[in-house]
Amino acid sequence: SMTIRGEGSAQTSIQQGLLKAWANLDGSGTVGVNDSFNTTGITDNGTGNYTVTIANDLANANGCMSGYSIMDGLVYGDSSNVSSAGTFQMRVVVGSSNSLMDPDEFHVQIAGDLA
């Protein structure tokens, strides 16, 4: 654990400020992981609905996930099961119509405290 001075006089914790997991994912056809850090895989829950499993779990279900798709898509947490200590469930939708889609590529980033 280390605290350093950030911009100006503000202090920041390096440990809490780092991403705890990220993934570059293939959501079309046979879903898969193109590249990742601290994830073990992806589950296809149906059109535009995926679960990413974290290798080293977070301390609790209060982590944060953000993402985007390269195909004019939006990535957001699935309201029925957004996160647990070891998984994040998300939906990918077409930005202009909000309809679910299986993108060729999408990305997620996960921040939080590791267990």
PDB file of C-alpha atoms in Angstrom:
ATOM      1  CA  SER A   1       0.000   0.000   0.000  1.00  0.00           C
ATOM      2  CA  MET A   2       1.384   3.374  -0.976  1.00  0.00           C
ATOM      3  CA  THR A   3       0.004   6.891  -0.976  1.00  0.00           C
ATOM      4  CA  ILE A   4       1.541   9.486  -3.246  1.00  0.00           C
ATOM      5  CA  ARG A   5       0.870  13.105  -4.030  1.00  0.00           C
ATOM      6  CA  GLY A   6      -1.254  13.426  -7.144  1.00  0.00           C
ATOM      7  CA  GLU A   7      -1.859  16.557  -9.164  1.00  0.00           C
ATOM      8  CA  GLY A   8      -1.660  19.634  -6.962  1.00  0.00           C
ATOM      9  CA  SER A   9      -1.627  18.761  -3.271  1.00  0.00           C
ATOM     10  CA  ALA A  10      -4.163  15.884  -3.313  1.00  0.00           C
ATOM     11  CA  GLN A  11      -3.038  12.493  -2.022  1.00  0.00           C
ATOM     12  CA  THR A  12      -3.977   9.273  -3.820  1.00  0.00           C
ATOM     13  CA  SER A  13      -3.717   5.598  -2.896  1.00  0.00           C
ATOM     14  CA  ILE A  14      -1.990   3.671  -5.659  1.00  0.00           C
ATOM     15  CA  GLN A  15      -3.460   0.390  -4.418  1.00  0.00           C
ATOM     16  CA  GLN A  16      -7.076   1.589  -4.575  1.00  0.00           C
ATOM     17  CA  GLY A  17      -6.551   3.605  -7.746  1.00  0.00           C
ATOM     18  CA  LEU A  18      -5.613   0.666  -9.984  1.00  0.00           C
ATOM     19  CA  LEU A  19      -7.966  -1.422 -12.112  1.00  0.00           C
ATOM     20  CA  LYS A  20      -8.471  -4.850 -10.577  1.00  0.00           C
ATOM     21  CA  ALA A  21      -9.559  -6.544 -13.819  1.00  0.00           C
ATOM     22  CA  TRP A  22     -10.139  -5.732 -17.495  1.00  0.00           C
ATOM     23  CA  ALA A  23     -11.036  -7.697 -20.590  1.00  0.00           C
ATOM     24  CA  ASN A  24     -11.181  -7.316 -24.367  1.00  0.00           C
ATOM     25  CA  LEU A  25     -14.006  -9.680 -25.359  1.00  0.00           C
ATOM     26  CA  ASP A  26     -15.511 -11.264 -28.473  1.00  0.00           C
ATOM     27  CA  GLY A  27     -19.296 -11.332 -28.098  1.00  0.00           C
ATOM     28  CA  SER A  28     -20.289 -12.796 -31.465  1.00  0.00           C
ATOM     29  CA  GLY A  29     -20.448 -16.438 -32.568  1.00  0.00           C
ATOM     30  CA  THR A  30     -18.498 -18.432 -30.015  1.00  0.00           C
ATOM     31  CA  VAL A  31     -17.826 -15.854 -27.296  1.00  0.00           C
ATOM     32  CA  GLY A  32     -14.317 -15.568 -25.973  1.00  0.00           C
ATOM     33  CA  VAL A  33     -11.632 -13.489 -24.384  1.00  0.00           C
ATOM     34  CA  ASN A  34      -9.218 -11.731 -26.765  1.00  0.00           C
ATOM     35  CA  ASP A  35      -7.032 -10.448 -23.935  1.00  0.00           C
ATOM     36  CA  SER A  36      -7.548  -9.777 -20.241  1.00  0.00           C
ATOM     37  CA  PHE A  37      -6.123  -9.183 -16.798  1.00  0.00           C
ATOM     38  CA  ASN A  38      -7.414 -11.029 -13.703  1.00  0.00           C
ATOM     39  CA  THR A  39     -10.336 -12.725 -15.461  1.00  0.00           C
ATOM     40  CA  THR A  40     -10.899 -16.425 -16.054  1.00  0.00           C
ATOM     41  CA  GLY A  41     -13.516 -16.252 -18.771  1.00  0.00           C
ATOM     42  CA  ILE A  42     -16.829 -15.085 -20.116  1.00  0.00           C
ATOM     43  CA  THR A  43     -20.260 -16.736 -20.089  1.00  0.00           C
ATOM     44  CA  ASP A  44     -22.817 -16.100 -22.830  1.00  0.00           C
ATOM     45  CA  ASN A  45     -26.203 -15.680 -21.104  1.00  0.00           C
ATOM     46  CA  GLY A  46     -28.082 -14.979 -24.353  1.00  0.00           C
ATOM     47  CA  THR A  47     -28.087 -12.188 -26.927  1.00  0.00           C
ATOM     48  CA  GLY A  48     -26.182  -9.204 -25.574  1.00  0.00           C
ATOM     49  CA  ASN A  49     -25.939 -10.604 -22.035  1.00  0.00           C
ATOM     50  CA  TYR A  50     -22.614 -11.768 -20.597  1.00  0.00           C
ATOM     51  CA  THR A  51     -20.959 -12.621 -17.305  1.00  0.00           C
ATOM     52  CA  VAL A  52     -17.232 -12.038 -16.776  1.00  0.00           C
ATOM     53  CA  THR A  53     -15.596 -14.092 -14.032  1.00  0.00           C
ATOM     54  CA  ILE A  54     -12.810 -12.505 -11.994  1.00  0.00           C
ATOM     55  CA  ALA A  55      -9.804 -14.720 -11.141  1.00  0.00           C
ATOM     56  CA  ASN A  56      -8.922 -13.043  -7.813  1.00  0.00           C
ATOM     57  CA  ASP A  57     -12.234 -11.970  -6.311  1.00  0.00           C
ATOM     58  CA  LEU A  58     -13.048  -8.521  -5.042  1.00  0.00           C
ATOM     59  CA  ALA A  59     -13.527  -8.076  -1.297  1.00  0.00           C
ATOM     60  CA  ASN A  60     -17.276  -7.498  -1.765  1.00  0.00           C
ATOM     61  CA  ALA A  61     -19.970  -6.777  -4.368  1.00  0.00           C
ATOM     62  CA  ASN A  62     -19.347  -3.018  -4.311  1.00  0.00           C
ATOM     63  CA  GLY A  63     -16.918  -2.858  -7.230  1.00  0.00           C
ATOM     64  CA  CYS A  64     -17.475  -0.736 -10.319  1.00  0.00           C
ATOM     65  CA  MET A  65     -17.643  -1.827 -13.951  1.00  0.00           C
ATOM     66  CA  SER A  66     -17.511   0.257 -17.097  1.00  0.00           C
ATOM     67  CA  GLY A  67     -17.316  -0.768 -20.707  1.00  0.00           C
ATOM     68  CA  TYR A  68     -17.853   0.014 -24.352  1.00  0.00           C
ATOM     69  CA  SER A  69     -18.321  -1.712 -27.683  1.00  0.00           C
ATOM     70  CA  ILE A  70     -16.568  -0.843 -30.926  1.00  0.00           C
ATOM     71  CA  MET A  71     -19.851  -1.392 -32.829  1.00  0.00           C
ATOM     72  CA  ASP A  72     -21.818   1.695 -31.697  1.00  0.00           C
ATOM     73  CA  GLY A  73     -22.791  -0.244 -28.606  1.00  0.00           C
ATOM     74  CA  LEU A  74     -23.246   0.584 -24.958  1.00  0.00           C
ATOM     75  CA  VAL A  75     -22.158  -1.764 -22.176  1.00  0.00           C
ATOM     76  CA  TYR A  76     -23.976  -1.549 -18.859  1.00  0.00           C
ATOM     77  CA  GLY A  77     -24.528  -3.663 -15.777  1.00  0.00           C
ATOM     78  CA  ASP A  78     -27.408  -6.124 -15.890  1.00  0.00           C
ATOM     79  CA  SER A  79     -29.792  -4.806 -13.247  1.00  0.00           C
ATOM     80  CA  SER A  80     -30.785  -8.285 -12.085  1.00  0.00           C
ATOM     81  CA  ASN A  81     -27.229  -9.299 -11.146  1.00  0.00           C
ATOM     82  CA  VAL A  82     -24.666  -6.567 -11.740  1.00  0.00           C
ATOM     83  CA  SER A  83     -21.897  -7.787  -9.498  1.00  0.00           C
ATOM     84  CA  SER A  84     -20.716 -10.132  -6.843  1.00  0.00           C
ATOM     85  CA  ALA A  85     -17.230 -10.512  -5.432  1.00  0.00           C
ATOM     86  CA  GLY A  86     -16.266 -12.799  -8.330  1.00  0.00           C
ATOM     87  CA  THR A  87     -18.435 -11.891 -11.345  1.00  0.00           C
ATOM     88  CA  PHE A  88     -19.869  -8.958 -13.268  1.00  0.00           C
ATOM     89  CA  GLN A  89     -22.929  -9.404 -15.459  1.00  0.00           C
ATOM     90  CA  MET A  90     -23.486  -6.956 -18.290  1.00  0.00           C
ATOM     91  CA  ARG A  91     -25.646  -6.212 -21.304  1.00  0.00           C
ATOM     92  CA  VAL A  92     -24.521  -4.775 -24.626  1.00  0.00           C
ATOM     93  CA  VAL A  93     -27.034  -2.717 -26.595  1.00  0.00           C
ATOM     94  CA  VAL A  94     -27.069  -0.742 -29.830  1.00  0.00           C
ATOM     95  CA  GLY A  95     -26.657   2.882 -28.780  1.00  0.00           C
ATOM     96  CA  SER A  96     -29.309   4.294 -31.108  1.00  0.00           C
ATOM     97  CA  SER A  97     -32.080   1.744 -30.445  1.00  0.00           C
ATOM     98  CA  ASN A  98     -31.240   0.190 -27.037  1.00  0.00           C
ATOM     99  CA  SER A  99     -31.767  -3.312 -28.518  1.00  0.00           C
ATOM    100  CA  LEU A 100     -29.510  -6.129 -27.317  1.00  0.00           C
ATOM    101  CA  MET A 101     -26.673  -7.148 -29.630  1.00  0.00           C
ATOM    102  CA  ASP A 102     -23.708  -9.530 -29.790  1.00  0.00           C
ATOM    103  CA  PRO A 103     -20.772  -7.277 -30.695  1.00  0.00           C
ATOM    104  CA  ASP A 104     -17.651  -8.485 -32.480  1.00  0.00           C
ATOM    105  CA  GLU A 105     -15.615  -6.813 -29.756  1.00  0.00           C
ATOM    106  CA  PHE A 106     -16.331  -5.102 -26.456  1.00  0.00           C
ATOM    107  CA  HIS A 107     -14.281  -4.069 -23.442  1.00  0.00           C
ATOM    108  CA  VAL A 108     -14.862  -3.948 -19.682  1.00  0.00           C
ATOM    109  CA  GLN A 109     -12.889  -2.482 -16.794  1.00  0.00           C
ATOM    110  CA  ILE A 110     -13.436  -3.395 -13.155  1.00  0.00           C
ATOM    111  CA  ALA A 111     -12.317  -1.387 -10.129  1.00  0.00           C
ATOM    112  CA  GLY A 112     -12.757  -2.192  -6.456  1.00  0.00           C
ATOM    113  CA  ASP A 113     -10.918  -3.672  -3.486  1.00  0.00           C
ATOM    114  CA  LEU A 114      -9.404  -7.142  -3.883  1.00  0.00           C
ATOM    115  CA  ALA A 115     -10.239  -9.736  -1.257  1.00  0.00           C
TER     116      ALA A 115
END
